[in-house]
Backbone as XML, in Angstrom:
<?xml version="1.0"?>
<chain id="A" units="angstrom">
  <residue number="1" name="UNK">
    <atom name="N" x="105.640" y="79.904" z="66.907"/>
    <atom name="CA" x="105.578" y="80.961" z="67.896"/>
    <atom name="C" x="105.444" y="80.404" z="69.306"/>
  </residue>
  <residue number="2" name="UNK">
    <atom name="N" x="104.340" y="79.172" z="69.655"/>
    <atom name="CA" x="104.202" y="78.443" z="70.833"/>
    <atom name="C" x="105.803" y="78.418" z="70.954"/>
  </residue>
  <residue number="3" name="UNK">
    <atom name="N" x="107.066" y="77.415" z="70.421"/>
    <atom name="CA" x="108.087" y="77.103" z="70.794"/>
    <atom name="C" x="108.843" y="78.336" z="71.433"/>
  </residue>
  <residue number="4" name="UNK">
    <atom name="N" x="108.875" y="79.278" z="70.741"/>
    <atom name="CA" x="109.453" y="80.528" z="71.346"/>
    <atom name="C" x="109.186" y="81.132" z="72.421"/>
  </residue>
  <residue number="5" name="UNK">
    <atom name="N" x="107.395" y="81.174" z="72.485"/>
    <atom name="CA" x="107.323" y="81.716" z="74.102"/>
    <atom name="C" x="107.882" y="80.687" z="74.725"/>
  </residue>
  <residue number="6" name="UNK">
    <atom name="N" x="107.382" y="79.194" z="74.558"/>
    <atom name="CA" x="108.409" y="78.322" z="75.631"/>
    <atom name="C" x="109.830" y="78.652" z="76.129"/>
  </residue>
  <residue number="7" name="UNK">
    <atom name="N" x="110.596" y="78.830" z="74.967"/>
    <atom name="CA" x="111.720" y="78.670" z="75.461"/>
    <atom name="C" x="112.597" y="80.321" z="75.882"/>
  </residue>
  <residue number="8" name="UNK">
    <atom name="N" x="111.697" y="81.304" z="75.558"/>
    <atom name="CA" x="111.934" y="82.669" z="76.427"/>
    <atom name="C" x="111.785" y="82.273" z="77.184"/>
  </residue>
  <residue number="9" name="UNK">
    <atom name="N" x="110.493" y="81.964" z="78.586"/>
    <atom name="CA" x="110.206" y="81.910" z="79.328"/>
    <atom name="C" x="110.661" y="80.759" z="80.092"/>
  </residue>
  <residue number="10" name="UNK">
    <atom name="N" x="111.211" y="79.940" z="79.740"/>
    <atom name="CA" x="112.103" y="79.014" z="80.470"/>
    <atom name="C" x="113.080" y="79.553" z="80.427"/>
  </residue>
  <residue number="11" name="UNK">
    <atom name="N" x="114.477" y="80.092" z="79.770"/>
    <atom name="CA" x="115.306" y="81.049" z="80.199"/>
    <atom name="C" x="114.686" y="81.911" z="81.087"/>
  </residue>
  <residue number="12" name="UNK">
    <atom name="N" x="114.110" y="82.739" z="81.073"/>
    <atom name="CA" x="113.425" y="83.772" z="82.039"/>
    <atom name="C" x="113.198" y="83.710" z="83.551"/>
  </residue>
  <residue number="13" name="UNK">
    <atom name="N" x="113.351" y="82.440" z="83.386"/>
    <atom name="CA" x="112.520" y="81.869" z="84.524"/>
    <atom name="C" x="114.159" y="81.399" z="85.744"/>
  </residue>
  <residue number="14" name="UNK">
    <atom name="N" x="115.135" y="81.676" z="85.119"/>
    <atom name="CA" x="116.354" y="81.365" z="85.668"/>
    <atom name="C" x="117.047" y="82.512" z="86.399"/>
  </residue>
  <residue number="15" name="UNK">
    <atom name="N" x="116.282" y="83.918" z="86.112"/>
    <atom name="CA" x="116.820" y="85.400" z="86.762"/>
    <atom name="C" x="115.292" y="85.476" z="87.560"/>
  </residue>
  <residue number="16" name="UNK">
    <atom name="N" x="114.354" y="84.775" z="87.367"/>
    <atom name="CA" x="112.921" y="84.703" z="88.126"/>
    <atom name="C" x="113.323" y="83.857" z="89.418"/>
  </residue>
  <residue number="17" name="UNK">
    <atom name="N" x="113.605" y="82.921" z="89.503"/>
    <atom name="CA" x="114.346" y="81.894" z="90.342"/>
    <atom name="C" x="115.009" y="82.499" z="91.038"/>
  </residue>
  <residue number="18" name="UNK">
    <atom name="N" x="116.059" y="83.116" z="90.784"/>
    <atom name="CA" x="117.457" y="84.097" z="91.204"/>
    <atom name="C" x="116.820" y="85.424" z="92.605"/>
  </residue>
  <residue number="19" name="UNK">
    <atom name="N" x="116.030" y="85.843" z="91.807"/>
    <atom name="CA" x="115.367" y="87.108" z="92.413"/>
    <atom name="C" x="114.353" y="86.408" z="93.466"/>
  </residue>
  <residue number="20" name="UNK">
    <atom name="N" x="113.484" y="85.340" z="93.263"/>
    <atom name="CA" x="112.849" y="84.549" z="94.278"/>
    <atom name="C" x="113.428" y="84.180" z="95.338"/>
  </residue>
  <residue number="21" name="UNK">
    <atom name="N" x="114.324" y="83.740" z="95.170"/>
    <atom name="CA" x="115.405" y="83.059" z="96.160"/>
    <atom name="C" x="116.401" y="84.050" z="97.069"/>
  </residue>
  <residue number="22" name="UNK">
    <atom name="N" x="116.573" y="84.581" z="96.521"/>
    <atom name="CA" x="117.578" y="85.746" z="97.315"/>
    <atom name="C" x="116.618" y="86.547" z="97.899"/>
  </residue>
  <residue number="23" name="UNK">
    <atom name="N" x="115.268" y="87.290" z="97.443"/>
    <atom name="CA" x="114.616" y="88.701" z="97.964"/>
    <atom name="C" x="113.355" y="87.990" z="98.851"/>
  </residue>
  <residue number="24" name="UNK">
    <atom name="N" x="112.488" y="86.542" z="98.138"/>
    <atom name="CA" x="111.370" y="85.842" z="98.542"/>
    <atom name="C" x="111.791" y="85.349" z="99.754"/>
  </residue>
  <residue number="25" name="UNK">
    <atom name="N" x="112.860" y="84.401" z="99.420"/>
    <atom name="CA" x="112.952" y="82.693" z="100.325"/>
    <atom name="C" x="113.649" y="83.412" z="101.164"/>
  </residue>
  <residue number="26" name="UNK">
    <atom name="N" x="114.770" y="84.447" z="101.303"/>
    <atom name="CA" x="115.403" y="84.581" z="102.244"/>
    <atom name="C" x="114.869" y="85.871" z="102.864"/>
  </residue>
  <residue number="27" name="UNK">
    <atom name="N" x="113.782" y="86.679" z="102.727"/>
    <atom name="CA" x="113.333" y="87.597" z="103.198"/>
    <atom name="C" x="112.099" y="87.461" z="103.632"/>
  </residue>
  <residue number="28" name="UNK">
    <atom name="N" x="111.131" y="87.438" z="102.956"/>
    <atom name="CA" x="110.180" y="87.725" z="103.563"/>
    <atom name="C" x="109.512" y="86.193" z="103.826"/>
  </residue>
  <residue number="29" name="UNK">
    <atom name="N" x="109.556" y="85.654" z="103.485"/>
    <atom name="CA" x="109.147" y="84.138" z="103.439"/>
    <atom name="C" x="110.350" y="83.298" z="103.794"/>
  </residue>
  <residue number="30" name="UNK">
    <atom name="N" x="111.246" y="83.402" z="104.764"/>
    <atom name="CA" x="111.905" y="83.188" z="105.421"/>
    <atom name="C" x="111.937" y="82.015" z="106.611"/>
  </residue>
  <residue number="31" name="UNK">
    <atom name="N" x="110.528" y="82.407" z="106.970"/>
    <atom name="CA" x="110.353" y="81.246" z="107.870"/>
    <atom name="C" x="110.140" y="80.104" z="107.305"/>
  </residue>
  <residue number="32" name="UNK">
    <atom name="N" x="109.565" y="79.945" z="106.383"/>
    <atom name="CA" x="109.302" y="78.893" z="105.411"/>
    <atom name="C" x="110.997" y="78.318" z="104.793"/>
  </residue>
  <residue number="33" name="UNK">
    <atom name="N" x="111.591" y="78.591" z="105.008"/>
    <atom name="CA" x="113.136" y="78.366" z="104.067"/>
    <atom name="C" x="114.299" y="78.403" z="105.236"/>
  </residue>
  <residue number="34" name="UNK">
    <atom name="N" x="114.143" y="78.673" z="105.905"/>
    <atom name="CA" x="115.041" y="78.504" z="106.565"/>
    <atom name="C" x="115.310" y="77.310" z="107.375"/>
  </residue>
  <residue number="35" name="UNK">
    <atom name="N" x="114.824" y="75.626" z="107.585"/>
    <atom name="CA" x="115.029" y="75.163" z="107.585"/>
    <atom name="C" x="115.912" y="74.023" z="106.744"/>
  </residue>
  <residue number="36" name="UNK">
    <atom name="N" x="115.859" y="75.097" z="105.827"/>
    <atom name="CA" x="116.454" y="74.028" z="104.411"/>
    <atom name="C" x="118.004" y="74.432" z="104.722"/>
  </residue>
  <residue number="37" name="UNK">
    <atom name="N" x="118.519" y="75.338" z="104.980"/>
    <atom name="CA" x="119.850" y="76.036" z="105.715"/>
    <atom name="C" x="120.484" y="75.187" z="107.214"/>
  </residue>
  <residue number="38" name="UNK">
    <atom name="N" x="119.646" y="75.051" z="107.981"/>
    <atom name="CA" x="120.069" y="74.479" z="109.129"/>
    <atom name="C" x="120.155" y="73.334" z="109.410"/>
  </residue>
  <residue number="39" name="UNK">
    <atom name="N" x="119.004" y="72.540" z="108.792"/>
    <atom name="CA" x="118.652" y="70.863" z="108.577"/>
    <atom name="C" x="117.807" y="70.911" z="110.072"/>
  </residue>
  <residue number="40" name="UNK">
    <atom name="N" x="117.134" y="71.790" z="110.891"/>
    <atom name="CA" x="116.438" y="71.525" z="112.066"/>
    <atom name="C" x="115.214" y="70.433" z="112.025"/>
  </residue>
  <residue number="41" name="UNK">
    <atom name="N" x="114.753" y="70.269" z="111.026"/>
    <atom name="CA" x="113.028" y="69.679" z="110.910"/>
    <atom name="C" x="113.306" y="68.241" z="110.871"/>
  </residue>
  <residue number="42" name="UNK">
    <atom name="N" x="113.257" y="67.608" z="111.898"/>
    <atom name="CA" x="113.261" y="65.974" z="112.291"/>
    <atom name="C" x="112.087" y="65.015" z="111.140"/>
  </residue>
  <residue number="43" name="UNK">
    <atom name="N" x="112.521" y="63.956" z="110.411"/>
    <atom name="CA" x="111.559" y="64.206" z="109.265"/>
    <atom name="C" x="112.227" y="63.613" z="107.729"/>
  </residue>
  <residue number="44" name="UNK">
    <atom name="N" x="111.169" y="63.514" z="106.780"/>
    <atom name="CA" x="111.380" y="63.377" z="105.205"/>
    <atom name="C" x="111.123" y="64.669" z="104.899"/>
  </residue>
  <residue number="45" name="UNK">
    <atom name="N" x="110.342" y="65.849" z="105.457"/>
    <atom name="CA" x="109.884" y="67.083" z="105.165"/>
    <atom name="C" x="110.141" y="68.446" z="105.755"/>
  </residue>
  <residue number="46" name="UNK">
    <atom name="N" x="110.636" y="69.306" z="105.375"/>
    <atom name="CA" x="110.701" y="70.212" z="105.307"/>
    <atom name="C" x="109.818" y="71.439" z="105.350"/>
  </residue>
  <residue number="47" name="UNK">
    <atom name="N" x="109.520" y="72.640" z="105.873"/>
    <atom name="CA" x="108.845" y="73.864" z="105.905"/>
    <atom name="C" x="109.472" y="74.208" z="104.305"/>
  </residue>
  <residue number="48" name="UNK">
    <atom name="N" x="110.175" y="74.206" z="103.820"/>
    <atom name="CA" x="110.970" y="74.684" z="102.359"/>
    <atom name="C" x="109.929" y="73.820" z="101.124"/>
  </residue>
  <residue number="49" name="UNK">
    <atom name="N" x="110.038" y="72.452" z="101.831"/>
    <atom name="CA" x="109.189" y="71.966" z="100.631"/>
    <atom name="C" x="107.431" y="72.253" z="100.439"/>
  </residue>
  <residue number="50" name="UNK">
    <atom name="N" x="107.037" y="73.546" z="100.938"/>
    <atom name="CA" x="105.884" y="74.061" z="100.827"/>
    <atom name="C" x="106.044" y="75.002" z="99.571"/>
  </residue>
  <residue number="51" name="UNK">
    <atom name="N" x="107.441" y="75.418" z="99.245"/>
    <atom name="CA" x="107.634" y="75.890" z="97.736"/>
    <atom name="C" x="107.284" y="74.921" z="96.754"/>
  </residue>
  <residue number="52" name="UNK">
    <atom name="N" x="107.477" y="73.896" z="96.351"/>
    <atom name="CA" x="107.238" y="73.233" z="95.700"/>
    <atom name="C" x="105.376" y="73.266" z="95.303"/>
  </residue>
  <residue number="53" name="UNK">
    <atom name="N" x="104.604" y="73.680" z="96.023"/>
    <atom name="CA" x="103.516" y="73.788" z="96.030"/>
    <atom name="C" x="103.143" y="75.197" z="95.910"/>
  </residue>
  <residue number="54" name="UNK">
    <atom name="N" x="103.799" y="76.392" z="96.050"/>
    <atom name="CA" x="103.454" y="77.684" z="96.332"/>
    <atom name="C" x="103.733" y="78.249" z="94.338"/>
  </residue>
  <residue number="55" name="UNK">
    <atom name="N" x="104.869" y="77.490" z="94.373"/>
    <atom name="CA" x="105.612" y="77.703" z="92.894"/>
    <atom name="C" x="104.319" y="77.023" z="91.510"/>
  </residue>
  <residue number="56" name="UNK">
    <atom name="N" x="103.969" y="75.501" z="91.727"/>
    <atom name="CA" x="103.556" y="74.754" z="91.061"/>
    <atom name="C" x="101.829" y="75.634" z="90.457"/>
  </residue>
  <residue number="57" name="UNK">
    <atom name="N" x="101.339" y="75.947" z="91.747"/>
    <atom name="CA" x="99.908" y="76.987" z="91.765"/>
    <atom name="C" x="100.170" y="78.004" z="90.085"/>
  </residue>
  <residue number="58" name="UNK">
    <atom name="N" x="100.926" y="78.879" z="90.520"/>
    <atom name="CA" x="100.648" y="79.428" z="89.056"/>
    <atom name="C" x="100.682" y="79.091" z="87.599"/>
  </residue>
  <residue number="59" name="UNK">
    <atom name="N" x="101.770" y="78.003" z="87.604"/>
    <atom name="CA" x="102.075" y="77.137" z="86.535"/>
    <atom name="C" x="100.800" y="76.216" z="86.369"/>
  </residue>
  <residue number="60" name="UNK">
    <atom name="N" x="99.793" y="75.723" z="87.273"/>
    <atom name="CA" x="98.699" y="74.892" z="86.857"/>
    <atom name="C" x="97.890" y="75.857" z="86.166"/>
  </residue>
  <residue number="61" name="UNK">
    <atom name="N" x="97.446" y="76.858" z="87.387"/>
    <atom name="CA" x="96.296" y="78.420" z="86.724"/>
    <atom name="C" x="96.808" y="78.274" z="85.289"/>
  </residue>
  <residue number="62" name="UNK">
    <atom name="N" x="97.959" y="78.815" z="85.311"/>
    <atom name="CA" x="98.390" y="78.712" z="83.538"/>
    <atom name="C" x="97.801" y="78.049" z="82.608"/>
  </residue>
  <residue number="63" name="UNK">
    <atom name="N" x="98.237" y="77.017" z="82.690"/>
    <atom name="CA" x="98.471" y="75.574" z="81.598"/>
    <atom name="C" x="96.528" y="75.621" z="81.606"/>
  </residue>
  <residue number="64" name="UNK">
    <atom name="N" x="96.037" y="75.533" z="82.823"/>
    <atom name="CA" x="94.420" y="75.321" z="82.964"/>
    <atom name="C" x="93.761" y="75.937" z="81.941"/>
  </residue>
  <residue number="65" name="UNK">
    <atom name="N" x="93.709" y="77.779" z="82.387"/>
    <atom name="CA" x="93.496" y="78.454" z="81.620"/>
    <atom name="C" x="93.757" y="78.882" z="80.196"/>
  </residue>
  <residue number="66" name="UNK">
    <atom name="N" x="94.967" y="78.516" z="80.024"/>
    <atom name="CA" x="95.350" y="78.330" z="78.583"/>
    <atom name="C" x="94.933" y="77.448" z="77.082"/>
  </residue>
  <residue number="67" name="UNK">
    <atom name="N" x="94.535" y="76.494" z="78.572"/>
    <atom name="CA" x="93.771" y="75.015" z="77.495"/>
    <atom name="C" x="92.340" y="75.511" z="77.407"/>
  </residue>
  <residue number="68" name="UNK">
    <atom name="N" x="91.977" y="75.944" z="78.204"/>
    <atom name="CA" x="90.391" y="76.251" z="77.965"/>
    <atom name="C" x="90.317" y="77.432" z="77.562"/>
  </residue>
  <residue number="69" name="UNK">
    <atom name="N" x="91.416" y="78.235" z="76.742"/>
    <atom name="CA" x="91.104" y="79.813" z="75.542"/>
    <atom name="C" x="91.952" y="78.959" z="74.461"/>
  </residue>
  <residue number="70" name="UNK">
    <atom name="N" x="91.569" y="77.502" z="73.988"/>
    <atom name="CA" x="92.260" y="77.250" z="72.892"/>
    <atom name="C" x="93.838" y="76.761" z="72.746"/>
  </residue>
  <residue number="71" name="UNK">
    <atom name="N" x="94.417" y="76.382" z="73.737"/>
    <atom name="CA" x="96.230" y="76.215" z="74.303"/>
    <atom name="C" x="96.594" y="77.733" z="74.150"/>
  </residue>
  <residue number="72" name="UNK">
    <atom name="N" x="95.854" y="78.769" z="74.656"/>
    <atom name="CA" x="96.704" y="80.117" z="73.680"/>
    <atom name="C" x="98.558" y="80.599" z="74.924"/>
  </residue>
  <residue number="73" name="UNK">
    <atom name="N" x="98.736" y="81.108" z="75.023"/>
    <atom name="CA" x="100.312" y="82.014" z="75.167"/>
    <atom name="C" x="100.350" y="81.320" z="76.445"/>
  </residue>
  <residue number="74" name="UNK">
    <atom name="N" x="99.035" y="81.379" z="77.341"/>
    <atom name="CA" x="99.132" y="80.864" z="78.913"/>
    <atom name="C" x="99.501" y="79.574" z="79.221"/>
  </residue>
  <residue number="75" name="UNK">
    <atom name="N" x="99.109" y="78.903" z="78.086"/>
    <atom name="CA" x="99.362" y="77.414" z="78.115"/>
    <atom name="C" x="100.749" y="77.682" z="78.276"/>
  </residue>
  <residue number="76" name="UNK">
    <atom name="N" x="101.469" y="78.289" z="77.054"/>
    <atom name="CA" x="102.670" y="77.346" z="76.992"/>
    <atom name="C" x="103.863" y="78.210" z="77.978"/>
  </residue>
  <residue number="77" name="UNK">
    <atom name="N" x="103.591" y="79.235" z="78.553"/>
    <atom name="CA" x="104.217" y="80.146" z="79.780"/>
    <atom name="C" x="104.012" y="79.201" z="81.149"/>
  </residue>
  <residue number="78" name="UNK">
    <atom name="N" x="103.222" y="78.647" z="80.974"/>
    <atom name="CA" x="102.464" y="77.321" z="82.243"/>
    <atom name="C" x="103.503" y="76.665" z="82.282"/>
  </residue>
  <residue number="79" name="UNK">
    <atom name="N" x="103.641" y="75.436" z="80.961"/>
    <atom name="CA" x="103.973" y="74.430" z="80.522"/>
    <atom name="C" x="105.673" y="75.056" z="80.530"/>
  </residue>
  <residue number="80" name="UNK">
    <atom name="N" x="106.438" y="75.701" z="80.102"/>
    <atom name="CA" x="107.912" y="76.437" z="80.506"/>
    <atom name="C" x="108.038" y="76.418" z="82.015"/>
  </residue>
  <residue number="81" name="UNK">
    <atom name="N" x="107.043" y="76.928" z="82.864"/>
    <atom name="CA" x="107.751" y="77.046" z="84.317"/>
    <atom name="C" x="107.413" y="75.322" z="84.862"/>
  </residue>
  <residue number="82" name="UNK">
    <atom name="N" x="106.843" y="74.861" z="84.531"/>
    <atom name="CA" x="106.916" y="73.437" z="85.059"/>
    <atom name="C" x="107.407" y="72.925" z="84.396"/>
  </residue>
  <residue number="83" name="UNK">
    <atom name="N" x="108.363" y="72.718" z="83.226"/>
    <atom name="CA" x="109.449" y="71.944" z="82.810"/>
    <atom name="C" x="110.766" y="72.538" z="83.549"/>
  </residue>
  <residue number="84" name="UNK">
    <atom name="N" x="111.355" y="74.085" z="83.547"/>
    <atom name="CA" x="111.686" y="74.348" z="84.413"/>
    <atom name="C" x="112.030" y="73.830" z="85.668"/>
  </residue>
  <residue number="85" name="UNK">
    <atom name="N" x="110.731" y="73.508" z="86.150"/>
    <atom name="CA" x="110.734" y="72.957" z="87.925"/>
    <atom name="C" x="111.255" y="71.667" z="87.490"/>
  </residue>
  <residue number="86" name="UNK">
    <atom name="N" x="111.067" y="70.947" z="86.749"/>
    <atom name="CA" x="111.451" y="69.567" z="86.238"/>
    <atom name="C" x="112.787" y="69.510" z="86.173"/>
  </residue>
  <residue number="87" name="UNK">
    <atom name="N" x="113.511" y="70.300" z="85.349"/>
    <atom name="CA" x="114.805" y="70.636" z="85.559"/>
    <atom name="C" x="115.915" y="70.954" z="86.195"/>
  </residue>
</chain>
């Protein structure tokens, strides 16, 4: 059953992405992403690569919490969006 929520939720996570990116990154959180479009930020870094950190937050809560109720469902919904990001 663990394998299955994994791998729903890693598919899932590809129309999650989709909808982030189009309604999140380019709307309302915009300022944050829109350097990744223009190339303005003089630099190795980016205002964009603050996703990488905004994204990673719930996937730790997850995996955290999951391990400490036993690895239960949260773990492995955690552990899917950060293989995901890996991907």
């Amino acid at each position: 059953m663990n394998f299955i929520i994994l791998l729903i939720t890693f598919i899932l996570m590809e129309g999650a992405t989709w909808f982030i990116h189009k309604y999140i990154m380019h709307g309302l959180l915009w300022v944050l992403h829109h350097d990744h479009h223009d190339h303005s930020t003089e630099g190795p870094f980016e205002k964009n690569d603050y996703f990488f950190v905004i994204f990673a937050l719930p996937a730790i809560a997850l995996i955290y919490f999951g391990s400490i109720n036993h690895y239960n469902y949260l773990f492995y919904i955690g552990l899917a969006i950060t293989f995901y990001g890996i991907a």
